Amino acid sequence: MLSAKLSKMPQDAAADTIQEAVECLKKGDLVAFPTETVYGLGADAANARALEKLYKVKGRPAAHPVIVHIASQEQLHNWAKHVPEAAIKLADAFWPGPLTLILERAPHVLDAVTGGQDTVGLRIPGHPIALNLLRQFQGGVAAPSANRFGRLSPTTADDVRKEFAGEVSAVLDGGPCAVGIESTIIDLTAERPRILRPGMILKEQIEGVLKERVYDSLGISPGSVTRAPGSLKSHYAPKTPLQVLEFAELVSLVQDAIASSEKRYVVLSFRQYPGAHCPIPWVVLEGNAVECARHLYANLRKMDTLSADCILFEKPPASSEWTGINDRLARACAK
Ligand code: TXA
Ligand code: MG
């Protein structure tokens, strides 16, 4: 079992252990914690004032719902009006793990959690520190990714500290996240299940468990009102503009830029620079979707610190296991 190293934020001297993080949650304070997907910024999901603090620190519009993290399947009944069979099958197959279920909310669930909708998002995360925190806390922890609204999700405790220095009572350090992109979200409230946000649990895996067809996420047009900020087009974005290109096009842009010294590009590609010497920052990505997802945000963050005009990303394969990665890249590119 991983032991939690709890780093103290400058304005907080209290917390040293998971137990102290639990006390923070009980007091209505915010605690950042690791999950297997990305770091979450947690608040007591039953405490309206804690949720208010969470929305304020995150800079998130009030109508956007947050996922409630729980420690056990039995707790589903505390948050959902009823728990359909499909939810139990998926929970048995994938929890603890990177899957969020959207179910009909129980009547007492706060509007600040659901964004005023009649549904609630629930998941048991697969990280020992998160599980430990949730078990000791006993209640549900509302936790969006621990980044400011619209920015890249954090995959290390350091990313969180940089983003929220002084604003969060405690950051539990569980090392780098193993999955690296946010959970797959599946809506089980309609006639047929629908993926609202693709992730590393694939549609085919879900269909295999449910033995029925599952709808893909709806393409949502920019600026349209949306139920999920993760489905806003411009989201998960580095500050530097990002372009996703076929390799040949990417290389030709780079070579033109080098010849004219007009633009400063940095590159994330599955292949090496084809010339003898590459004069710009060029990182070779893992060609396997699981590894690529694990390091995706860390790579984008690294490139974001280089004051480039644009990050060029080689277009990943279109096959199923890359759906979550392609989704995040498309959103990061969107204006
Ligand atoms: O992997 C994850 O899901 C991470 C970790 C921390 O658990 N959390 C995460 O939270 O990505 P956040 O808030 O950054 O994204 C949650 C997504 C949002 O797109 C939100 O709108 C959607 O889940 N969501 C939450 N409740 C919902 C609901 N009732 N109906 C539709 N979408 C919902
Ligand atoms: Mg997020």
GROMACS .gro file of C-alpha atoms and ligand atoms in nm:
model
  369
    1MET     CA    1   0.000   0.000   0.000
    2LEU     CA    2   0.124   0.345  -0.087
    3SER     CA    3   0.176   0.570   0.207
    4ALA     CA    4   0.039   0.919   0.170
    5LYS     CA    5   0.285   1.200   0.182
    6LEU     CA    6   0.080   1.496   0.266
    7SER     CA    7   0.234   1.821   0.164
    8LYS     CA    8   0.132   2.129   0.354
    9MET     CA    9   0.026   2.428   0.161
   10PRO     CA   10   0.198   2.748   0.278
   11GLN     CA   11  -0.107   2.878   0.463
   12ASP     CA   12  -0.192   2.552   0.626
   13ALA     CA   13  -0.001   2.391   0.906
   14ALA     CA   14  -0.253   2.128   1.006
   15ALA     CA   15  -0.263   1.826   0.786
   16ASP     CA   16  -0.009   1.542   0.798
   17THR     CA   17  -0.194   1.226   0.717
   18ILE     CA   18  -0.499   1.094   0.543
   19GLN     CA   19  -0.675   1.122   0.877
   20GLU     CA   20  -0.602   1.491   0.884
   21ALA     CA   21  -0.722   1.524   0.527
   22VAL     CA   22  -1.044   1.359   0.644
   23GLU     CA   23  -1.073   1.620   0.918
   24CYS     CA   24  -1.025   1.893   0.658
   25LEU     CA   25  -1.311   1.749   0.452
   26LYS     CA   26  -1.532   1.728   0.760
   27LYS     CA   27  -1.463   2.094   0.837
   28GLY     CA   28  -1.572   2.188   0.487
   29ASP     CA   29  -1.221   2.251   0.355
   30LEU     CA   30  -1.081   2.137   0.021
   31VAL     CA   31  -0.839   1.848  -0.016
   32ALA     CA   32  -0.655   1.752  -0.335
   33PHE     CA   33  -0.599   1.380  -0.372
   34PRO     CA   34  -0.464   1.135  -0.627
   35THR     CA   35  -0.685   0.906  -0.830
   36GLU     CA   36  -0.571   0.662  -1.095
   37THR     CA   37  -0.692   0.901  -1.368
   38VAL     CA   38  -0.594   1.253  -1.260
   39TYR     CA   39  -0.575   1.442  -0.929
   40GLY     CA   40  -0.908   1.554  -0.789
   41LEU     CA   41  -0.995   1.859  -0.582
   42GLY     CA   42  -1.228   1.721  -0.319
   43ALA     CA   43  -1.503   1.866  -0.103
   44ASP     CA   44  -1.769   1.706   0.116
   45ALA     CA   45  -2.047   1.642  -0.138
   46ALA     CA   46  -2.313   1.692   0.131
   47ASN     CA   47  -2.184   2.032   0.244
   48ALA     CA   48  -2.317   2.324   0.041
   49ARG     CA   49  -2.056   2.568   0.173
   50ALA     CA   50  -1.770   2.334   0.092
   51LEU     CA   51  -1.907   2.299  -0.261
   52GLU     CA   52  -1.931   2.673  -0.293
   53LYS     CA   53  -1.565   2.698  -0.198
   54LEU     CA   54  -1.480   2.428  -0.451
   55TYR     CA   55  -1.653   2.608  -0.739
   56LYS     CA   56  -1.489   2.935  -0.641
   57VAL     CA   57  -1.134   2.798  -0.620
   58LYS     CA   58  -1.175   2.605  -0.942
   59GLY     CA   59  -1.334   2.899  -1.123
   60ARG     CA   60  -1.604   2.673  -1.249
   61PRO     CA   61  -1.949   2.794  -1.362
   62ALA     CA   62  -2.218   2.691  -1.112
   63ALA     CA   63  -2.431   2.495  -1.358
   64HIS     CA   64  -2.165   2.232  -1.422
   65PRO     CA   65  -2.206   1.909  -1.226
   66VAL     CA   66  -1.926   1.734  -1.037
   67ILE     CA   67  -1.856   1.364  -0.988
   68VAL     CA   68  -1.921   1.219  -0.642
   69HIS     CA   69  -1.645   0.978  -0.537
   70ILE     CA   70  -1.750   0.696  -0.308
   71ALA     CA   71  -1.576   0.405  -0.134
   72SER     CA   72  -1.821   0.121  -0.197
   73GLN     CA   73  -2.105   0.011  -0.420
   74GLU     CA   74  -2.345   0.016  -0.123
   75GLN     CA   75  -2.300   0.394  -0.112
   76LEU     CA   76  -2.457   0.422  -0.458
   77HIS     CA   77  -2.794   0.412  -0.285
   78ASN     CA   78  -2.708   0.725  -0.083
   79TRP     CA   79  -2.680   0.926  -0.405
   80ALA     CA   80  -2.891   0.757  -0.672
   81LYS     CA   81  -3.272   0.731  -0.671
   82HIS     CA   82  -3.241   0.375  -0.795
   83VAL     CA   83  -2.949   0.169  -0.912
   84PRO     CA   84  -3.021  -0.008  -1.240
   85GLU     CA   85  -2.884  -0.351  -1.314
   86ALA     CA   86  -2.652  -0.205  -1.577
   87ALA     CA   87  -2.488   0.008  -1.306
   88ILE     CA   88  -2.421  -0.298  -1.091
   89LYS     CA   89  -2.276  -0.491  -1.383
   90LEU     CA   90  -2.044  -0.205  -1.475
   91ALA     CA   91  -1.946  -0.141  -1.115
   92ASP     CA   92  -1.864  -0.510  -1.068
   93ALA     CA   93  -1.657  -0.514  -1.384
   94PHE     CA   94  -1.470  -0.183  -1.361
   95TRP     CA   95  -1.471  -0.043  -1.005
   96PRO     CA   96  -1.254   0.064  -0.844
   97GLY     CA   97  -1.150   0.217  -1.173
   98PRO     CA   98  -1.170   0.490  -1.436
   99LEU     CA   99  -1.543   0.479  -1.506
  100THR     CA  100  -1.810   0.728  -1.396
  101LEU     CA  101  -2.178   0.629  -1.395
  102ILE     CA  102  -2.450   0.888  -1.448
  103LEU     CA  103  -2.762   0.783  -1.259
  104GLU     CA  104  -3.086   0.950  -1.151
  105ARG     CA  105  -3.013   1.153  -0.840
  106ALA     CA  106  -3.164   1.085  -0.500
  107PRO     CA  107  -3.389   1.375  -0.394
  108HIS     CA  108  -3.158   1.516  -0.124
  109VAL     CA  109  -2.851   1.545  -0.348
  110LEU     CA  110  -2.748   1.910  -0.359
  111ASP     CA  111  -2.795   2.111  -0.677
  112ALA     CA  112  -2.433   2.223  -0.643
  113VAL     CA  113  -2.334   1.860  -0.710
  114THR     CA  114  -2.571   1.794  -0.997
  115GLY     CA  115  -2.564   2.139  -1.155
  116GLY     CA  116  -2.939   2.142  -1.093
  117GLN     CA  117  -2.997   1.837  -1.313
  118ASP     CA  118  -3.189   1.527  -1.218
  119THR     CA  119  -2.881   1.308  -1.250
  120VAL     CA  120  -2.565   1.247  -1.050
  121GLY     CA  121  -2.220   1.122  -1.153
  122LEU     CA  122  -2.062   0.855  -0.932
  123ARG     CA  123  -1.738   0.662  -0.924
  124ILE     CA  124  -1.514   0.451  -0.701
  125PRO     CA  125  -1.160   0.554  -0.793
  126GLY     CA  126  -0.885   0.294  -0.817
  127HIS     CA  127  -0.606   0.456  -0.619
  128PRO     CA  128  -0.522   0.330  -0.270
  129ILE     CA  129  -0.490   0.679  -0.122
  130ALA     CA  130  -0.823   0.790  -0.269
  131LEU     CA  131  -0.990   0.473  -0.141
  132ASN     CA  132  -0.839   0.515   0.200
  133LEU     CA  133  -0.952   0.876   0.220
  134LEU     CA  134  -1.304   0.786   0.108
  135ARG     CA  135  -1.333   0.492   0.348
  136GLN     CA  136  -1.224   0.700   0.643
  137PHE     CA  137  -1.439   0.996   0.546
  138GLN     CA  138  -1.739   0.767   0.492
  139GLY     CA  139  -1.935   1.024   0.290
  140GLY     CA  140  -1.917   1.116  -0.078
  141VAL     CA  141  -1.643   1.345  -0.199
  142ALA     CA  142  -1.730   1.577  -0.486
  143ALA     CA  143  -1.415   1.615  -0.690
  144PRO     CA  144  -1.352   1.772  -1.026
  145SER     CA  145  -1.002   1.747  -1.164
  146ALA     CA  146  -0.772   1.970  -0.957
  147ASN     CA  147  -0.708   2.235  -1.220
  148ARG     CA  148  -0.861   2.571  -1.297
  149PHE     CA  149  -1.161   2.549  -1.524
  150GLY     CA  150  -1.068   2.474  -1.884
  151ARG     CA  151  -0.703   2.389  -1.820
  152LEU     CA  152  -0.510   2.062  -1.832
  153SER     CA  153  -0.584   1.815  -1.556
  154PRO     CA  154  -0.302   1.752  -1.308
  155THR     CA  155  -0.133   1.412  -1.297
  156THR     CA  156   0.115   1.482  -1.016
  157ALA     CA  157   0.086   1.647  -0.674
  158ASP     CA  158   0.330   1.909  -0.796
  159ASP     CA  159   0.095   2.009  -1.078
  160VAL     CA  160  -0.174   2.069  -0.817
  161ARG     CA  161   0.053   2.268  -0.587
  162LYS     CA  162   0.155   2.494  -0.873
  163GLU     CA  163  -0.207   2.554  -0.971
  164PHE     CA  164  -0.354   2.615  -0.626
  165ALA     CA  165  -0.069   2.727  -0.400
  166GLY     CA  166  -0.222   2.851  -0.077
  167GLU     CA  167  -0.584   2.787  -0.172
  168VAL     CA  168  -0.623   2.421  -0.078
  169SER     CA  169  -0.587   2.287   0.276
  170ALA     CA  170  -0.394   1.974   0.179
  171VAL     CA  171  -0.253   1.791  -0.120
  172LEU     CA  172  -0.217   1.416  -0.077
  173ASP     CA  173   0.076   1.298  -0.285
  174GLY     CA  174   0.022   0.959  -0.448
  175GLY     CA  175   0.283   0.989  -0.721
  176PRO     CA  176   0.207   1.021  -1.093
  177CYS     CA  177  -0.137   0.898  -1.205
  178ALA     CA  178  -0.134   0.562  -1.382
  179VAL     CA  179  -0.417   0.621  -1.631
  180GLY     CA  180  -0.339   0.986  -1.705
  181ILE     CA  181  -0.668   1.103  -1.861
  182GLU     CA  182  -1.006   1.146  -1.695
  183SER     CA  183  -1.256   0.863  -1.645
  184THR     CA  184  -1.492   0.737  -1.913
  185ILE     CA  185  -1.838   0.876  -1.834
  186ILE     CA  186  -2.143   0.669  -1.920
  187ASP     CA  187  -2.500   0.790  -1.886
  188LEU     CA  188  -2.735   0.514  -1.773
  189THR     CA  189  -3.045   0.730  -1.739
  190ALA     CA  190  -3.176   0.702  -2.095
  191GLU     CA  191  -3.320   0.404  -2.278
  192ARG     CA  192  -2.982   0.312  -2.417
  193PRO     CA  193  -2.648   0.378  -2.240
  194ARG     CA  194  -2.446   0.663  -2.386
  195ILE     CA  195  -2.082   0.757  -2.343
  196LEU     CA  196  -2.063   1.125  -2.248
  197ARG     CA  197  -1.683   1.138  -2.225
  198PRO     CA  198  -1.457   0.867  -2.371
  199GLY     CA  199  -1.165   0.749  -2.161
  200MET     CA  200  -0.943   0.446  -2.122
  201ILE     CA  201  -1.232   0.213  -2.047
  202LEU     CA  202  -1.351   0.161  -2.400
  203LYS     CA  203  -1.699   0.147  -2.546
  204GLU     CA  204  -1.635  -0.211  -2.662
  205GLN     CA  205  -1.544  -0.318  -2.307
  206ILE     CA  206  -1.865  -0.163  -2.175
  207GLU     CA  207  -2.069  -0.328  -2.449
  208GLY     CA  208  -1.902  -0.658  -2.364
  209VAL     CA  209  -2.023  -0.629  -2.005
  210LEU     CA  210  -2.372  -0.495  -2.078
  211LYS     CA  211  -2.428  -0.719  -2.381
  212GLU     CA  212  -2.595  -0.431  -2.559
  213ARG     CA  213  -2.498  -0.151  -2.795
  214VAL     CA  214  -2.385   0.173  -2.636
  215TYR     CA  215  -2.416   0.514  -2.803
  216ASP     CA  216  -2.111   0.730  -2.866
  217SER     CA  217  -2.087   1.077  -2.718
  218LEU     CA  218  -2.284   1.342  -2.903
  219GLY     CA  219  -2.073   1.585  -3.096
  220ILE     CA  220  -2.150   1.908  -2.916
  221SER     CA  221  -2.106   2.228  -3.111
  222PRO     CA  222  -1.893   2.505  -2.961
  223GLY     CA  223  -2.088   2.750  -2.751
  224SER     CA  224  -2.387   2.523  -2.712
  225VAL     CA  225  -2.525   2.476  -2.365
  226THR     CA  226  -2.385   2.155  -2.229
  227ARG     CA  227  -2.444   1.927  -1.938
  228ALA     CA  228  -2.079   1.846  -1.892
  229PRO     CA  229  -1.788   2.090  -1.904
  230GLY     CA  230  -1.575   1.800  -2.021
  231SER     CA  231  -1.794   1.806  -2.327
  232LEU     CA  232  -1.737   2.175  -2.394
  233LYS     CA  233  -1.529   2.195  -2.704
  234SER     CA  234  -1.248   2.408  -2.566
  235HIS     CA  235  -1.134   2.225  -2.258
  236TYR     CA  236  -0.832   2.039  -2.126
  237ALA     CA  237  -0.617   2.300  -2.299
  238PRO     CA  238  -0.257   2.407  -2.265
  239LYS     CA  239  -0.199   2.785  -2.286
  240THR     CA  240   0.008   2.742  -2.600
  241PRO     CA  241  -0.201   2.677  -2.915
  242LEU     CA  242  -0.201   2.313  -3.020
  243GLN     CA  243  -0.228   2.162  -3.367
  244VAL     CA  244  -0.274   1.793  -3.444
  245LEU     CA  245  -0.128   1.697  -3.781
  246GLU     CA  246  -0.028   1.402  -3.996
  247PHE     CA  247   0.345   1.337  -3.969
  248ALA     CA  248   0.437   1.458  -4.320
  249GLU     CA  249   0.249   1.784  -4.272
  250LEU     CA  250   0.404   1.833  -3.931
  251VAL     CA  251   0.756   1.782  -4.063
  252SER     CA  252   0.699   2.018  -4.352
  253LEU     CA  253   0.573   2.292  -4.115
  254VAL     CA  254   0.875   2.241  -3.892
  255GLN     CA  255   1.118   2.254  -4.181
  256ASP     CA  256   0.963   2.572  -4.321
  257ALA     CA  257   0.974   2.732  -3.978
  258ILE     CA  258   1.338   2.639  -3.933
  259ALA     CA  259   1.426   2.781  -4.275
  260SER     CA  260   1.238   3.108  -4.220
  261SER     CA  261   1.285   3.132  -3.838
  262GLU     CA  262   0.937   3.280  -3.832
  263LYS     CA  263   0.760   3.049  -3.589
  264ARG     CA  264   0.877   2.862  -3.284
  265TYR     CA  265   0.728   2.516  -3.283
  266VAL     CA  266   0.767   2.237  -3.031
  267VAL     CA  267   0.673   1.883  -3.126
  268LEU     CA  268   0.515   1.573  -2.970
  269SER     CA  269   0.542   1.293  -3.225
  270PHE     CA  270   0.542   0.916  -3.239
  271ARG     CA  271   0.849   0.931  -3.460
  272GLN     CA  272   1.192   1.088  -3.449
  273TYR     CA  273   1.269   1.400  -3.649
  274PRO     CA  274   1.362   1.266  -3.994
  275GLY     CA  275   1.674   1.483  -4.036
  276ALA     CA  276   2.014   1.437  -3.873
  277HIS     CA  277   1.981   1.716  -3.621
  278CYS     CA  278   1.653   1.853  -3.488
  279PRO     CA  279   1.696   2.213  -3.378
  280ILE     CA  280   1.367   2.243  -3.186
  281PRO     CA  281   1.225   2.066  -2.878
  282TRP     CA  282   1.093   1.732  -3.008
  283VAL     CA  283   0.962   1.462  -2.775
  284VAL     CA  284   0.899   1.110  -2.903
  285LEU     CA  285   0.572   0.970  -2.765
  286GLU     CA  286   0.493   0.611  -2.675
  287GLY     CA  287   0.315   0.437  -2.961
  288ASN     CA  288   0.087   0.249  -2.726
  289ALA     CA  289  -0.236   0.421  -2.620
  290VAL     CA  290  -0.213   0.323  -2.252
  291GLU     CA  291   0.140   0.463  -2.218
  292CYS     CA  292   0.061   0.766  -2.430
  293ALA     CA  293  -0.243   0.855  -2.215
  294ARG     CA  294  -0.041   0.808  -1.897
  295HIS     CA  295   0.205   1.079  -2.002
  296LEU     CA  296  -0.023   1.292  -2.222
  297TYR     CA  297  -0.086   1.583  -1.984
  298ALA     CA  298   0.269   1.578  -1.846
  299ASN     CA  299   0.400   1.604  -2.202
  300LEU     CA  300   0.161   1.886  -2.288
  301ARG     CA  301   0.252   2.068  -1.967
  302LYS     CA  302   0.620   2.036  -2.042
  303MET     CA  303   0.571   2.177  -2.391
  304ASP     CA  304   0.355   2.453  -2.248
  305THR     CA  305   0.650   2.589  -2.048
  306LEU     CA  306   0.868   2.647  -2.355
  307SER     CA  307   0.708   2.974  -2.477
  308ALA     CA  308   0.648   2.828  -2.822
  309ASP     CA  309   0.405   2.977  -3.075
  310CYS     CA  310   0.245   2.639  -3.121
  311ILE     CA  311   0.266   2.278  -3.004
  312LEU     CA  312   0.251   2.036  -3.298
  313PHE     CA  313   0.116   1.690  -3.209
  314GLU     CA  314   0.134   1.399  -3.451
  315LYS     CA  315  -0.215   1.265  -3.515
  316PRO     CA  316  -0.263   0.942  -3.317
  317PRO     CA  317  -0.426   0.636  -3.476
  318ALA     CA  318  -0.807   0.645  -3.509
  319SER     CA  319  -0.860   0.301  -3.353
  320SER     CA  320  -1.078   0.250  -3.048
  321GLU     CA  321  -0.811   0.251  -2.776
  322TRP     CA  322  -0.710   0.603  -2.885
  323THR     CA  323  -1.062   0.752  -2.858
  324GLY     CA  324  -1.004   0.918  -2.520
  325ILE     CA  325  -0.672   1.064  -2.629
  326ASN     CA  326  -0.815   1.189  -2.960
  327ASP     CA  327  -1.107   1.344  -2.772
  328ARG     CA  328  -0.881   1.538  -2.533
  329LEU     CA  329  -0.658   1.654  -2.819
  330ALA     CA  330  -0.958   1.773  -3.021
  331ARG     CA  331  -1.081   1.975  -2.724
  332ALA     CA  332  -0.738   2.115  -2.649
  333CYS     CA  333  -0.717   2.236  -3.011
  334ALA     CA  334  -1.061   2.397  -3.015
  335LYS     CA  335  -1.071   2.774  -2.986
  336TXA     O1  336  -1.130   1.087  -1.381
  336TXA     C1  337  -1.213   1.169  -1.345
  336TXA     O2  338  -1.334   1.162  -1.375
  336TXA     C2  339  -1.162   1.285  -1.258
  336TXA     C3  340  -1.116   1.230  -1.124
  336TXA     C4  341  -1.074   1.339  -1.028
  336TXA     O3  342  -1.215   1.149  -1.069
  336TXA     N1  343  -1.263   1.384  -1.240
  336TXA     C5  344  -1.301   1.467  -1.339
  336TXA     O4  345  -1.392   1.562  -1.295
  336TXA     O5  346  -1.260   1.463  -1.453
  336TXA     P1  347  -1.431   1.690  -1.381
  336TXA     O6  348  -1.523   1.767  -1.296
  336TXA     O7  349  -1.309   1.758  -1.428
  336TXA     O8  350  -1.512   1.629  -1.497
  336TXA     C6  351  -1.628   1.559  -1.464
  336TXA     C7  352  -1.719   1.549  -1.580
  336TXA     C8  353  -1.764   1.684  -1.625
  336TXA     O9  354  -1.763   1.685  -1.766
  336TXA     C9  355  -1.904   1.688  -1.568
  336TXA    O10  356  -1.987   1.776  -1.634
  336TXA    C10  357  -1.947   1.545  -1.584
  336TXA    O11  358  -1.834   1.476  -1.542
  336TXA     N2  359  -2.060   1.516  -1.497
  336TXA    C11  360  -2.063   1.510  -1.363
  336TXA     N3  361  -2.189   1.486  -1.320
  336TXA    C12  362  -2.265   1.477  -1.430
  336TXA    C13  363  -2.405   1.455  -1.453
  336TXA     N4  364  -2.489   1.440  -1.353
  336TXA     N5  365  -2.448   1.452  -1.579
  336TXA    C14  366  -2.362   1.470  -1.682
  336TXA     N6  367  -2.230   1.491  -1.668
  336TXA    C15  368  -2.183   1.495  -1.544
  337MG      MG  369  -1.177   1.853  -1.540
   0.00000   0.00000   0.00000
